[in-house]
Coordinates of C-alpha atoms in Angstrom, one line a residue:
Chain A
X1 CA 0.0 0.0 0.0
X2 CA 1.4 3.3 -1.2
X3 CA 0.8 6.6 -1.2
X4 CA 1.6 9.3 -4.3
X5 CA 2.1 12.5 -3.5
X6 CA 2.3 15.6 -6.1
X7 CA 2.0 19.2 -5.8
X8 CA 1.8 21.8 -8.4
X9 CA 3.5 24.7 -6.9
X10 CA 6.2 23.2 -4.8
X11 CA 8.7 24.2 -7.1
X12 CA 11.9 23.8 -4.7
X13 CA 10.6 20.5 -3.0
X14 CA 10.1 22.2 0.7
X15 CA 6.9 21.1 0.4
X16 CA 7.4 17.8 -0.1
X17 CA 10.2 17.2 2.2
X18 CA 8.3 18.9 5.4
X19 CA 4.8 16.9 4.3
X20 CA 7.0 13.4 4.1
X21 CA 9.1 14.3 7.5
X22 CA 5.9 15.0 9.5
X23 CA 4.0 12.0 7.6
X24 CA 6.8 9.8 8.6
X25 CA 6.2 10.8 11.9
X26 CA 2.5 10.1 12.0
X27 CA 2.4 7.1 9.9
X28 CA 5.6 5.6 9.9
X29 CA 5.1 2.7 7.9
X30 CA 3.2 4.4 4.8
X31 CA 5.3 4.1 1.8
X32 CA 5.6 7.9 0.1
X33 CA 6.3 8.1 -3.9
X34 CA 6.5 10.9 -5.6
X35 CA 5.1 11.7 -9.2
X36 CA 6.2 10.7 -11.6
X37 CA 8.4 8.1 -10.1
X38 CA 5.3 5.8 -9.6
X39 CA 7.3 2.1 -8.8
X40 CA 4.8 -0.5 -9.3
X41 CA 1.5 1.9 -9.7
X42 CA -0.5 -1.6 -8.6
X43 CA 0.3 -0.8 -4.8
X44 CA -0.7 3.0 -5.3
X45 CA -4.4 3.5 -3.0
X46 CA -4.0 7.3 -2.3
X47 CA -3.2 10.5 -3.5
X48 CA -1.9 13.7 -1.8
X49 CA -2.5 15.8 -4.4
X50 CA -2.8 20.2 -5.2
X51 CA -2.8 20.7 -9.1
X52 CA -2.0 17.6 -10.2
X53 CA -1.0 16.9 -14.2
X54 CA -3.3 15.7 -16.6
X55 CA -2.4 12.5 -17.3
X56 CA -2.3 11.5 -13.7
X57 CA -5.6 9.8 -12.5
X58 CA -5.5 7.5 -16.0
X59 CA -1.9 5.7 -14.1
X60 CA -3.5 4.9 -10.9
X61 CA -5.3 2.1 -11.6
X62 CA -6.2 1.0 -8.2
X63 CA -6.7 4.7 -6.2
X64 CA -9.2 4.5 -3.7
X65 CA -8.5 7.8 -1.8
X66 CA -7.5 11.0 -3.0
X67 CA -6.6 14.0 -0.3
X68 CA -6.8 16.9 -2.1
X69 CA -3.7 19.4 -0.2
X70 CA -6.0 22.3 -0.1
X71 CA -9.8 23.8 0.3
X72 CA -10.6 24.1 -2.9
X73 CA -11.2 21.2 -5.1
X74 CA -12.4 23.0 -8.6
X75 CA -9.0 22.5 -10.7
X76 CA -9.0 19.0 -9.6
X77 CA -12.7 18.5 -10.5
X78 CA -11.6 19.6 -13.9
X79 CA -9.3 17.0 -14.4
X80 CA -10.3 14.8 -17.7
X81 CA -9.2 11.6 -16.4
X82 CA -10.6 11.9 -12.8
X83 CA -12.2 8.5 -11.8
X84 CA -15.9 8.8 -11.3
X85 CA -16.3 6.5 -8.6
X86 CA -13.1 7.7 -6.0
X87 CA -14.0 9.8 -3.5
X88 CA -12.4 12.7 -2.9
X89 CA -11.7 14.8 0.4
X90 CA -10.1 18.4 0.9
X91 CA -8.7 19.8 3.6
X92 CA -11.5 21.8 5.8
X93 CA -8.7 23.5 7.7
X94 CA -5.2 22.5 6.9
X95 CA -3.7 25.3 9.3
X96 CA -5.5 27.7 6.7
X97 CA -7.9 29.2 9.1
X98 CA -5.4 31.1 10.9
X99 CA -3.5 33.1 7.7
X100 CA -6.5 33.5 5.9
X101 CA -8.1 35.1 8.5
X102 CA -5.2 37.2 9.4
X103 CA -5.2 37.7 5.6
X104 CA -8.5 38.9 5.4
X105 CA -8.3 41.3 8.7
X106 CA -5.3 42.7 7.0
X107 CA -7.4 43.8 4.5
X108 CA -9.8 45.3 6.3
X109 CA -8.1 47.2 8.5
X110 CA -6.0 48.8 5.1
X111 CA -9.2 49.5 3.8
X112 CA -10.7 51.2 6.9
X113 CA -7.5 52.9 7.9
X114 CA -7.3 54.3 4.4
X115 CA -3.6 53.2 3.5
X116 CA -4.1 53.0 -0.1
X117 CA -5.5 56.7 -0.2
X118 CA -2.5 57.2 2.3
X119 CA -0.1 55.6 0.0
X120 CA -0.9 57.2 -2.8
X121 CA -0.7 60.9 -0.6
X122 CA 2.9 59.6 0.3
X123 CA 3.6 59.4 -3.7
X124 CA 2.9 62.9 -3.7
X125 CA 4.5 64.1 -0.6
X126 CA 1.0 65.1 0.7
X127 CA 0.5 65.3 4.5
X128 CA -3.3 64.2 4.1
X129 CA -5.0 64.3 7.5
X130 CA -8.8 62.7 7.2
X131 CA -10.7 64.2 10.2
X132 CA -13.7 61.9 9.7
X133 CA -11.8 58.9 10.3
X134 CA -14.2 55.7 10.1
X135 CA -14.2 53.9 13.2
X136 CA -14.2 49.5 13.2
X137 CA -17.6 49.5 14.2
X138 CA -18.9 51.7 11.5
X139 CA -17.3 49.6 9.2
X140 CA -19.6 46.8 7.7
X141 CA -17.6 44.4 5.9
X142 CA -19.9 41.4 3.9
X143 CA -18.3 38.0 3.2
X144 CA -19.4 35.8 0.5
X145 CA -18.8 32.1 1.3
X146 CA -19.9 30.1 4.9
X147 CA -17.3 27.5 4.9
X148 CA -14.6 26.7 7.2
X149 CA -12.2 30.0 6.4
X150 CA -15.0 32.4 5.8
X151 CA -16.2 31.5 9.3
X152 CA -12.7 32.2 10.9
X153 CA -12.5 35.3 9.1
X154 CA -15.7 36.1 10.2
X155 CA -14.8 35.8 13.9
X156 CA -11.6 37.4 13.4
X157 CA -13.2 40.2 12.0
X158 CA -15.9 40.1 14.9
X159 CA -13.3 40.0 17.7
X160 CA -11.3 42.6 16.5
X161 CA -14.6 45.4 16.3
X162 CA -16.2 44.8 13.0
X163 CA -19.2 44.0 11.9
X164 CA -19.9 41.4 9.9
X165 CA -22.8 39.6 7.9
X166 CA -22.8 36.8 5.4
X167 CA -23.0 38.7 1.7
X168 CA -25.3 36.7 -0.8
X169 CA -27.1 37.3 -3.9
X170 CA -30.8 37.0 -2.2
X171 CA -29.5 39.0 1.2
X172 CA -27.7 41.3 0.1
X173 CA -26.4 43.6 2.8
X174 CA -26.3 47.2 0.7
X175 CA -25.0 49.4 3.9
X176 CA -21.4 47.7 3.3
X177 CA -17.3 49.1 3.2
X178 CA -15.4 46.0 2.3
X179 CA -16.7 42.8 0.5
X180 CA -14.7 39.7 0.7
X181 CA -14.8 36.4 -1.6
X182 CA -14.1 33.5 0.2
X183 CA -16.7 30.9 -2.0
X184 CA -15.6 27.5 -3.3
X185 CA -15.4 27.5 -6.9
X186 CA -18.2 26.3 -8.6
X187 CA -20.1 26.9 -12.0
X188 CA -22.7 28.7 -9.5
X189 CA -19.7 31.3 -8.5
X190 CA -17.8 31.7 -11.0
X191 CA -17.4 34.9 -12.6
X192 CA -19.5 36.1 -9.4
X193 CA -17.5 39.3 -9.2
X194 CA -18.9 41.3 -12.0
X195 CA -20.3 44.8 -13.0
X196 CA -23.7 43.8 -11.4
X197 CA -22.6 42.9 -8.0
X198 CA -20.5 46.0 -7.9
X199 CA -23.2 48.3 -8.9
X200 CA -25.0 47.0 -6.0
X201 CA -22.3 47.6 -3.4
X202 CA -22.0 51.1 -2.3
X203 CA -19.9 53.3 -4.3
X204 CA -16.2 53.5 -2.9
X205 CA -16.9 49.6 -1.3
X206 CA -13.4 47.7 -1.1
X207 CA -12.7 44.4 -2.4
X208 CA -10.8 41.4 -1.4
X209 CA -10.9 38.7 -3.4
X210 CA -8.6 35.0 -1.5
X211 CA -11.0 32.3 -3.2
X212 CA -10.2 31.8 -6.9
X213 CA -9.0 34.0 -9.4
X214 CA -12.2 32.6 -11.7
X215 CA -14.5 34.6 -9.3
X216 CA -13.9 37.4 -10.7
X217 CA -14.2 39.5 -14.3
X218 CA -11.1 40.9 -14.4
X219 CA -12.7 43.5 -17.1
X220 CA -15.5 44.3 -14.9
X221 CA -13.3 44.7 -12.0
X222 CA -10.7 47.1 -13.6
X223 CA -13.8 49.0 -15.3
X224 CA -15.0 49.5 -11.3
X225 CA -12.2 50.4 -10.4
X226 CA -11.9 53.3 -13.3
X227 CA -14.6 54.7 -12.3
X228 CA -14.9 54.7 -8.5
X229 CA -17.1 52.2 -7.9
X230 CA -14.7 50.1 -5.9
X231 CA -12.3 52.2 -4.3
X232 CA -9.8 49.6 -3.6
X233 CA -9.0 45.6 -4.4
X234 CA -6.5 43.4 -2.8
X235 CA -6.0 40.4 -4.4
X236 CA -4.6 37.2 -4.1
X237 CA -6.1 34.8 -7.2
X238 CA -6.2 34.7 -10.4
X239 CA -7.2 33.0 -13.4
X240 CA -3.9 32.5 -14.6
X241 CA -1.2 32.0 -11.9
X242 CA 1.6 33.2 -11.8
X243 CA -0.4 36.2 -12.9
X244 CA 1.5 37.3 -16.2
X245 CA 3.6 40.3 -16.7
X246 CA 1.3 41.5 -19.6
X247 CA -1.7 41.5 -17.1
X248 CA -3.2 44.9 -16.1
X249 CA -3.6 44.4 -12.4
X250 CA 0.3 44.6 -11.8
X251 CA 0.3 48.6 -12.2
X252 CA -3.5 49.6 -11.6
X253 CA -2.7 51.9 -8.9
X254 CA -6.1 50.8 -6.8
X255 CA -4.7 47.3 -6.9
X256 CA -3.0 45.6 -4.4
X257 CA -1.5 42.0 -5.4
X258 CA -0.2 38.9 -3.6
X259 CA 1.0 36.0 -4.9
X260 CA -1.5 33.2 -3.4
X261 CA -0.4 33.7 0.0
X262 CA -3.2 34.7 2.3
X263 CA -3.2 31.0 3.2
X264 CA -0.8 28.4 2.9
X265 CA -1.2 24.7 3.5
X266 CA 0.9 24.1 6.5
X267 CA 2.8 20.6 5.3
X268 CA 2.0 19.5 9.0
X269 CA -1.5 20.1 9.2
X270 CA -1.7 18.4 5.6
X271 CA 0.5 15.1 6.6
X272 CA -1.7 14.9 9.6
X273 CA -4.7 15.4 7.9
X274 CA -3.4 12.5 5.3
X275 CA -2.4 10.3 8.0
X276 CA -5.8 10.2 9.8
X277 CA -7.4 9.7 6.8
X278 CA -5.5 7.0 5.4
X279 CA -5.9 5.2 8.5
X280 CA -9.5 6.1 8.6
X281 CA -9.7 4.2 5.3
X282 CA -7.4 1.3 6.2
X283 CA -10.0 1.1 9.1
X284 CA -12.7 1.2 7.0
X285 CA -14.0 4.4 8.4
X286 CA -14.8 7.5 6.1
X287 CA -12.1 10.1 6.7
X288 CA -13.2 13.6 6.9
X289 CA -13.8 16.0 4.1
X290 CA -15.2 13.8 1.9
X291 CA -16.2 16.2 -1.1
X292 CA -19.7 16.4 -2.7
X293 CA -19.1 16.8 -6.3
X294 CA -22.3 17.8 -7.4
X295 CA -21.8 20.9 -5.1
X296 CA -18.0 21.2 -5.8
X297 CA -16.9 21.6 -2.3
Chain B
X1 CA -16.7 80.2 35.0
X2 CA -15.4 79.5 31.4
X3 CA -13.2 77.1 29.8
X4 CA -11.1 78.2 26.5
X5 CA -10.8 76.0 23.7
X6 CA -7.8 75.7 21.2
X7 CA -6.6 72.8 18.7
X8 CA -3.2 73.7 16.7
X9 CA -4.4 71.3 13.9
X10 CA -8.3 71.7 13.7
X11 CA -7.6 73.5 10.4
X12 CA -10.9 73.4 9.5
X13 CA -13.2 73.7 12.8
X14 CA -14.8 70.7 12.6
X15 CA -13.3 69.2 15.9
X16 CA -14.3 72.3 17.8
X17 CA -18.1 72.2 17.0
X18 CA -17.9 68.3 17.9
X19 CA -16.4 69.2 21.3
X20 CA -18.6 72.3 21.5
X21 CA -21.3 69.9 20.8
X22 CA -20.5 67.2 23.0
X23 CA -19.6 69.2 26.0
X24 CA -22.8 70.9 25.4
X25 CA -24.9 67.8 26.7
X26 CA -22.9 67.0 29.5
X27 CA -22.1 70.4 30.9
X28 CA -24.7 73.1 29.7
X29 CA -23.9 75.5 31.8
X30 CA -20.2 75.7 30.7
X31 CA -19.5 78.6 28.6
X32 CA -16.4 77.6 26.1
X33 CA -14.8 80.4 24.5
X34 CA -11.8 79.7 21.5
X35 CA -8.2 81.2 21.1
X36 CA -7.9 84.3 20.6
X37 CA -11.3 85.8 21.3
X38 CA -10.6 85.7 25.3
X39 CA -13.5 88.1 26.1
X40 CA -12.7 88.7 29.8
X41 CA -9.5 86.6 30.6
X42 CA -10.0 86.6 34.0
X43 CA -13.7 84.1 34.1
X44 CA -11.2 81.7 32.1
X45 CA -10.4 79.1 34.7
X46 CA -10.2 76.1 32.4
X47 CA -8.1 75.8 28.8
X48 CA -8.8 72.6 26.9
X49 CA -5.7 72.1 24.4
X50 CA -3.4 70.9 21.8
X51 CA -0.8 72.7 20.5
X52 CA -1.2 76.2 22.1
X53 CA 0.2 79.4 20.9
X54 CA 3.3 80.1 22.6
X55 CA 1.7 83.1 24.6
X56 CA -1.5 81.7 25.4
X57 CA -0.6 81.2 29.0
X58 CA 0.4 84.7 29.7
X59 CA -2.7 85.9 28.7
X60 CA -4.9 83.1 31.4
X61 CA -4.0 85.2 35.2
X62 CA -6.7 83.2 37.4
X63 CA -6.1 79.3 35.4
X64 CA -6.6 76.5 37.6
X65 CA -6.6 73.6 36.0
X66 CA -4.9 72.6 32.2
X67 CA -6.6 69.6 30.3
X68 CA -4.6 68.7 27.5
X69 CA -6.7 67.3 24.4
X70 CA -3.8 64.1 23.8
X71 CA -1.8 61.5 25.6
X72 CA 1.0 63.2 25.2
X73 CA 2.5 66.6 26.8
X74 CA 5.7 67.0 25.5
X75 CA 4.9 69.9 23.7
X76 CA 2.3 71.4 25.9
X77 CA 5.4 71.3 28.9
X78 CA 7.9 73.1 26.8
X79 CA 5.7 76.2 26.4
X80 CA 7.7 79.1 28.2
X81 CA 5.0 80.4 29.5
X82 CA 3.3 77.6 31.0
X83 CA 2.4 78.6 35.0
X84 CA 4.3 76.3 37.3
X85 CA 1.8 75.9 39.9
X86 CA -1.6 74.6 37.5
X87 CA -2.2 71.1 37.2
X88 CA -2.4 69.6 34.0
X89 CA -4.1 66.5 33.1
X90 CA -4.4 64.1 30.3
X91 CA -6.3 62.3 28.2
X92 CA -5.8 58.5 29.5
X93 CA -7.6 57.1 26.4
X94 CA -9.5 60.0 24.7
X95 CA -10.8 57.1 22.3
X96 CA -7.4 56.2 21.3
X97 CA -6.9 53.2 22.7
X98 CA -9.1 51.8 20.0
X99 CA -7.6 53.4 17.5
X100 CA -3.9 53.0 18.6
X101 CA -4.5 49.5 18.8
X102 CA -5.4 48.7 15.4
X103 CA -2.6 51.2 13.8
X104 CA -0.2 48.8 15.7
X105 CA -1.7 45.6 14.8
X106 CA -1.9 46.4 11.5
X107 CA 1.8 47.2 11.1
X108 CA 2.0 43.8 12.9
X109 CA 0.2 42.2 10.4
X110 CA 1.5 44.2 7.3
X111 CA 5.7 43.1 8.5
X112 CA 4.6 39.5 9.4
X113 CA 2.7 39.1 6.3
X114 CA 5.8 40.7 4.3
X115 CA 3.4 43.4 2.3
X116 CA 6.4 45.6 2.2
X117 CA 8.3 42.7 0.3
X118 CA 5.2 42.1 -2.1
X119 CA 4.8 45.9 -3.0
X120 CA 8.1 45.8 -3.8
X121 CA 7.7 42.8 -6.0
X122 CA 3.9 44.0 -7.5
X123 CA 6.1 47.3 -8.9
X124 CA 8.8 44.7 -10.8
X125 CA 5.4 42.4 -11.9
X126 CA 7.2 39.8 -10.0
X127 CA 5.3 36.4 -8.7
X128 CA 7.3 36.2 -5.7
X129 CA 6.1 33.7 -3.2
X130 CA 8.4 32.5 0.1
X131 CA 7.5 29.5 1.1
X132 CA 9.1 30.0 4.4
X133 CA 6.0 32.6 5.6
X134 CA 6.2 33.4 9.2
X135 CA 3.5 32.2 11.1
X136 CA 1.8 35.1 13.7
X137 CA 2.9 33.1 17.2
X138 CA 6.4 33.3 15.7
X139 CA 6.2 36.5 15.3
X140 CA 7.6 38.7 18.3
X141 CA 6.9 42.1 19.2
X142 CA 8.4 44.5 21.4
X143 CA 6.9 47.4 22.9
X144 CA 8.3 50.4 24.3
X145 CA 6.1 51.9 26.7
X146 CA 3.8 50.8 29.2
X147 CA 1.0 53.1 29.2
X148 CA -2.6 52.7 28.3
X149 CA -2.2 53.1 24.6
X150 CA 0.7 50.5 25.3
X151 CA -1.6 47.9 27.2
X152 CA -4.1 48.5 24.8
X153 CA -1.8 47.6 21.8
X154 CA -0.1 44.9 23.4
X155 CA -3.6 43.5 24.7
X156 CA -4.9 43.6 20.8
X157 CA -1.5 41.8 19.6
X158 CA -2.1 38.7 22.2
X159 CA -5.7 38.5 20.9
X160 CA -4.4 37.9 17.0
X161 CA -1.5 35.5 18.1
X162 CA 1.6 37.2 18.2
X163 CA 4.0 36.8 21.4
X164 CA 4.5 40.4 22.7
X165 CA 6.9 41.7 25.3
X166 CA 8.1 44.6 27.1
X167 CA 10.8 46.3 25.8
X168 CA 13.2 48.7 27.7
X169 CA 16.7 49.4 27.2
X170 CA 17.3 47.1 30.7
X171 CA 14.5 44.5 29.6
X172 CA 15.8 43.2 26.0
X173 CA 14.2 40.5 24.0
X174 CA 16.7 39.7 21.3
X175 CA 14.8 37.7 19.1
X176 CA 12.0 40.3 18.0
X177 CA 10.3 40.9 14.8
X178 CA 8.6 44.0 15.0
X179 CA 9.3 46.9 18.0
X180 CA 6.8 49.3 18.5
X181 CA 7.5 52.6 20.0
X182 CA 4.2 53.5 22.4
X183 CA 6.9 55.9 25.0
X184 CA 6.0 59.4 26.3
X185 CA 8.6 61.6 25.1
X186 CA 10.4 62.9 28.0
X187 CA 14.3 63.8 28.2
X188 CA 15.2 60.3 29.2
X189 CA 13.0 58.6 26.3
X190 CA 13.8 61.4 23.3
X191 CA 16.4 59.9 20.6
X192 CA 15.8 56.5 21.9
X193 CA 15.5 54.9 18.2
X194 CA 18.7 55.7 16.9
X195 CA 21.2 53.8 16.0
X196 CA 22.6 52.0 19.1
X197 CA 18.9 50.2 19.9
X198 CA 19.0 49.6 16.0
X199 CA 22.2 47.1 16.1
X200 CA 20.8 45.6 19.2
X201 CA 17.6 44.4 17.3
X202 CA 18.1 41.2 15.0
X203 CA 18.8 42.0 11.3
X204 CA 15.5 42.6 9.5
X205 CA 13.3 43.4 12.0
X206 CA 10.9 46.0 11.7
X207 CA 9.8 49.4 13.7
X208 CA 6.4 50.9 14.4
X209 CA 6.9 54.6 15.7
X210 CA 3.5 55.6 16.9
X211 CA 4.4 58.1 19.7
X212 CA 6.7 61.3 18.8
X213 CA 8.8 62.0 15.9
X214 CA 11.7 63.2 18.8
X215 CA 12.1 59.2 19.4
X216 CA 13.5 58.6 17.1
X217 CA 16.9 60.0 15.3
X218 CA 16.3 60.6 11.4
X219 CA 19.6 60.0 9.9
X220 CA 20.1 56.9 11.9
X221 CA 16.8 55.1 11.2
X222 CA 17.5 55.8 7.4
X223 CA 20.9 54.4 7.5
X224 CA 19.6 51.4 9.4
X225 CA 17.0 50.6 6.7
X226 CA 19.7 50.8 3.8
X227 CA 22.2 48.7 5.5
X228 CA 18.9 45.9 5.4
X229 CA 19.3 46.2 10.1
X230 CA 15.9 47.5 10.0
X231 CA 13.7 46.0 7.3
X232 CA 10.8 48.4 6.9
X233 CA 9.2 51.7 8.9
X234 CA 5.7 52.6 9.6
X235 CA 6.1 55.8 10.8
X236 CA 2.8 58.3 12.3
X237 CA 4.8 60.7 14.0
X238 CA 7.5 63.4 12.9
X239 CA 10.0 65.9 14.3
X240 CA 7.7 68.4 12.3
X241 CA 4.4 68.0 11.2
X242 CA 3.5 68.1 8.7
X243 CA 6.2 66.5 7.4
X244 CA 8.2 68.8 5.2
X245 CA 8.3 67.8 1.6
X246 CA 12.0 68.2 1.2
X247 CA 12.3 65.6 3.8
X248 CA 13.6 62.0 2.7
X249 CA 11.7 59.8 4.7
X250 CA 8.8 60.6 1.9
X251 CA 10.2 58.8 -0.7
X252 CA 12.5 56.2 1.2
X253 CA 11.3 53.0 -0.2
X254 CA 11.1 51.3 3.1
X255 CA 9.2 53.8 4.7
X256 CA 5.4 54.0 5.1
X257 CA 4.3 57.7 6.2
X258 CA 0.6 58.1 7.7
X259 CA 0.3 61.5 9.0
X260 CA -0.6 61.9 12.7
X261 CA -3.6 59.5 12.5
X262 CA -2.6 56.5 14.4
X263 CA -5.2 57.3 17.2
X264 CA -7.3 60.7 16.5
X265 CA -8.6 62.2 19.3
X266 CA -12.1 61.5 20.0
X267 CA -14.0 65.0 20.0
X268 CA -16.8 63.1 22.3
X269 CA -14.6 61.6 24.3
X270 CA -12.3 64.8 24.7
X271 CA -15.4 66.5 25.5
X272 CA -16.7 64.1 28.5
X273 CA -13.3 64.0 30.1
X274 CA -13.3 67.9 30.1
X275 CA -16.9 67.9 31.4
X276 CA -15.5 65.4 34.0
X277 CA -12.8 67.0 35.2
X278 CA -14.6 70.7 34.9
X279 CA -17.5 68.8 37.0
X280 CA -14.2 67.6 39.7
X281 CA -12.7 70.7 39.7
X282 CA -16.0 72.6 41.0
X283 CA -16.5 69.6 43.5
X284 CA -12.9 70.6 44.9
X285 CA -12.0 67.2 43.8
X286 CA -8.9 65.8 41.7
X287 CA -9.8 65.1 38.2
X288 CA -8.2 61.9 36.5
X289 CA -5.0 62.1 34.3
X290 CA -3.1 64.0 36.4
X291 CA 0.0 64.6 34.9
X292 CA 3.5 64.6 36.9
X293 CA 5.7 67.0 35.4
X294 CA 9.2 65.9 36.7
X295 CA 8.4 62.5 34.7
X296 CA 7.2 64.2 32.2
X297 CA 3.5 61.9 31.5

């Protein structure tokens, strides 16, 4: 019995060697391989897996378990040669809870305390004093998604003054400062950030947008931008990553970027959540996250 | 019985009829007059300030009690005519505490989560992620100053995860991230962030300064950040405000200027603590805040 492990990101193999260190720790005598060293593929029942190549699934003949190394599970839905009848499971926390909630509150607090506007005063060696201040508690922030992480952003938010209520498109929430997108990706969400939502923020809302880059309409979001209607976005998706020089977010001056960061898998977290659930299914007990793909999350 | 009224940077007016306002409800009877329409100078028994002229005191024969509209009094004890034998009080919180505590915790957040590094980075369209991310309970902070903006600061940085200590110059943590300066500027505390406290911090750690611009010695924090000792500067508070445009801390890469706003003075709260200590004073009792003038706070 073997496990395959493969991520699409972990470009210097840190990754990989924390996940196998504290794996080896957990579950000692769970053989790791690595793609696309597969050894005899017979022995392979689980995958470890965050953007995994194409042609991966189709070599796994006898998978019966794959942990997806992250919240979201859309790319991985996407995959062509995904076997219909594996269940799948993501990670409901992963040590994500904690940056993306710091992430978010970051946000916020840039956004209420003005530091773009400040920022771009600073550009300009302008001393600009703002006497009507907005305080934490008159500053409404909306948060699209009700999963795991929008939930601990949520109370981070709470604890630290704001209020907060759940943004959707049926209760909408029009007295708002700061919307965030924290949604799975689904073909229900996608392209959710558009000129019609922000039309129905209030003009000079903020953005933050540390779900998936296919949330939003990049178009409609620059166009917003232009114009007023957001005054600020910080942003840590998109649809192509890394996002490409060409791409006009890099200089819009209303645009803050990061590069996918607001919430790491912690290799730990991951190799613990991998280990339970492998031994969950060795048990013959359902490990936890199991993934609803009719949903998508 | 009347109380005179003067802010140095209420450019505008609009703190004034707040205070009037507020002090209004709480003490009718109160009449406030503002710098320099004195009418009779000898009613005036009570001055509510920040940043006085220098000969405001000369002109106030029968004043008995000084409220000073800030945590601070640096300024308000170098006036040369300030009368030796009126008590002067203090605003304890004055609605800053709030305020104060999010500026810090936001500089916090903004040096763990290395958005100094990824502004730098959006500017050169670079996808630069480090996979190495501290985590917030690794992230040490350092306070100097012990006061209630302190306590309120330090009490908001233990509530989002980071590990925060006292710092003095007897009292050093070596292995800090972030130091925050909170300190009253008295004789013994002016110059204190200069280059000798720089070289004692680890390489790349980074400073709030959130108190007075006479903390902390220009030159040396400039030549700290380009040698790489410091890493980055959020700086509120200047050896002159506004912050002359000539000066290099504008456009020093490094450095991120907000202008006096950390934690505004709350015109209600001002207001009730005047109203307080007006309604103590004609009780013959001590108002709060008193302020000792050989320690300087």
């Amino acid at each position: 019995v073997a496990l395959l492990f493969y991520s699409g990101t972990d470009r210097n193999g840190t990754f990989e060697a924390s996940f196998r260190s504290a794996l080896k720790k957990v579950a000692p005598s769970l053989e790791v391989r690595t793609w696309p060293e597969l050894g005899d593929a017979n022995d392979i029942r689980f995958a470890a897996l965050w953007l995994p190549p194409e042609n991966l699934f189709s070599k796994l003949p006898n998978l019966t378990h794959i942990f997806a190394l992250s919240a979201g599970v859309d790319k991985l839905l996407q995959a062509s040669d995904l076997p219909q009848d594996v269940p799948i499971y993501r990670l409901l926390d992963g040590g994500m809870a904690t940056p993306m909630s710091e992430y978010v509150l970051l946000g916020v607090l840039q956004a209420q305390r003005q530091l773009q506007v400040l920022a771009e005063a600073q550009q300009q060696k302008l001393w600009k004093r703002d006497t009507d201040e907005p305080q934490a508690k008159d500053w409404h922030v909306g948060i699209l998604g009700a999963g795991v992480l929008a939930q601990a952003a949520a109370q981070r938010l709470v604890a630290n003054g704001y209020p907060v209520s759940t943004w959707s498109r049926s209760h909408k929430n029009t007295a708002l400062n700061t919307l965030v997108c924290l949604l799975p990706l689904t073909p229900n969400t996608a392209n959710i950030l558009n000129s019609r939502l922000f039309d129905q923020l209030p003009t000079g809302a903020s953005l933050i947008n540390a779900a998936r880059g296919e949330h939003c309409v990049d178009d409609d979001l620059i166009a917003a931008l232009d114009r007023g209607q957001i005054s600020s976005a910080l942003l840590d998706v998109f649809r192509e990553e890394p996002l490409p020089a060409e791409h006009l977010f890099w200089s819009h001056p209303k645009i803050t970027i990061t590069p996918h960061i607001a919430a790491p898998t912690s290799a730990d977290v991951s190799a613990r959540y991998v280990a339970e659930g492998v031994a969950n299914a060795l048990a013959g007990t359902q490990p936890a996250g199991l993934v609803n793909r009719h949903s998508g999350y």
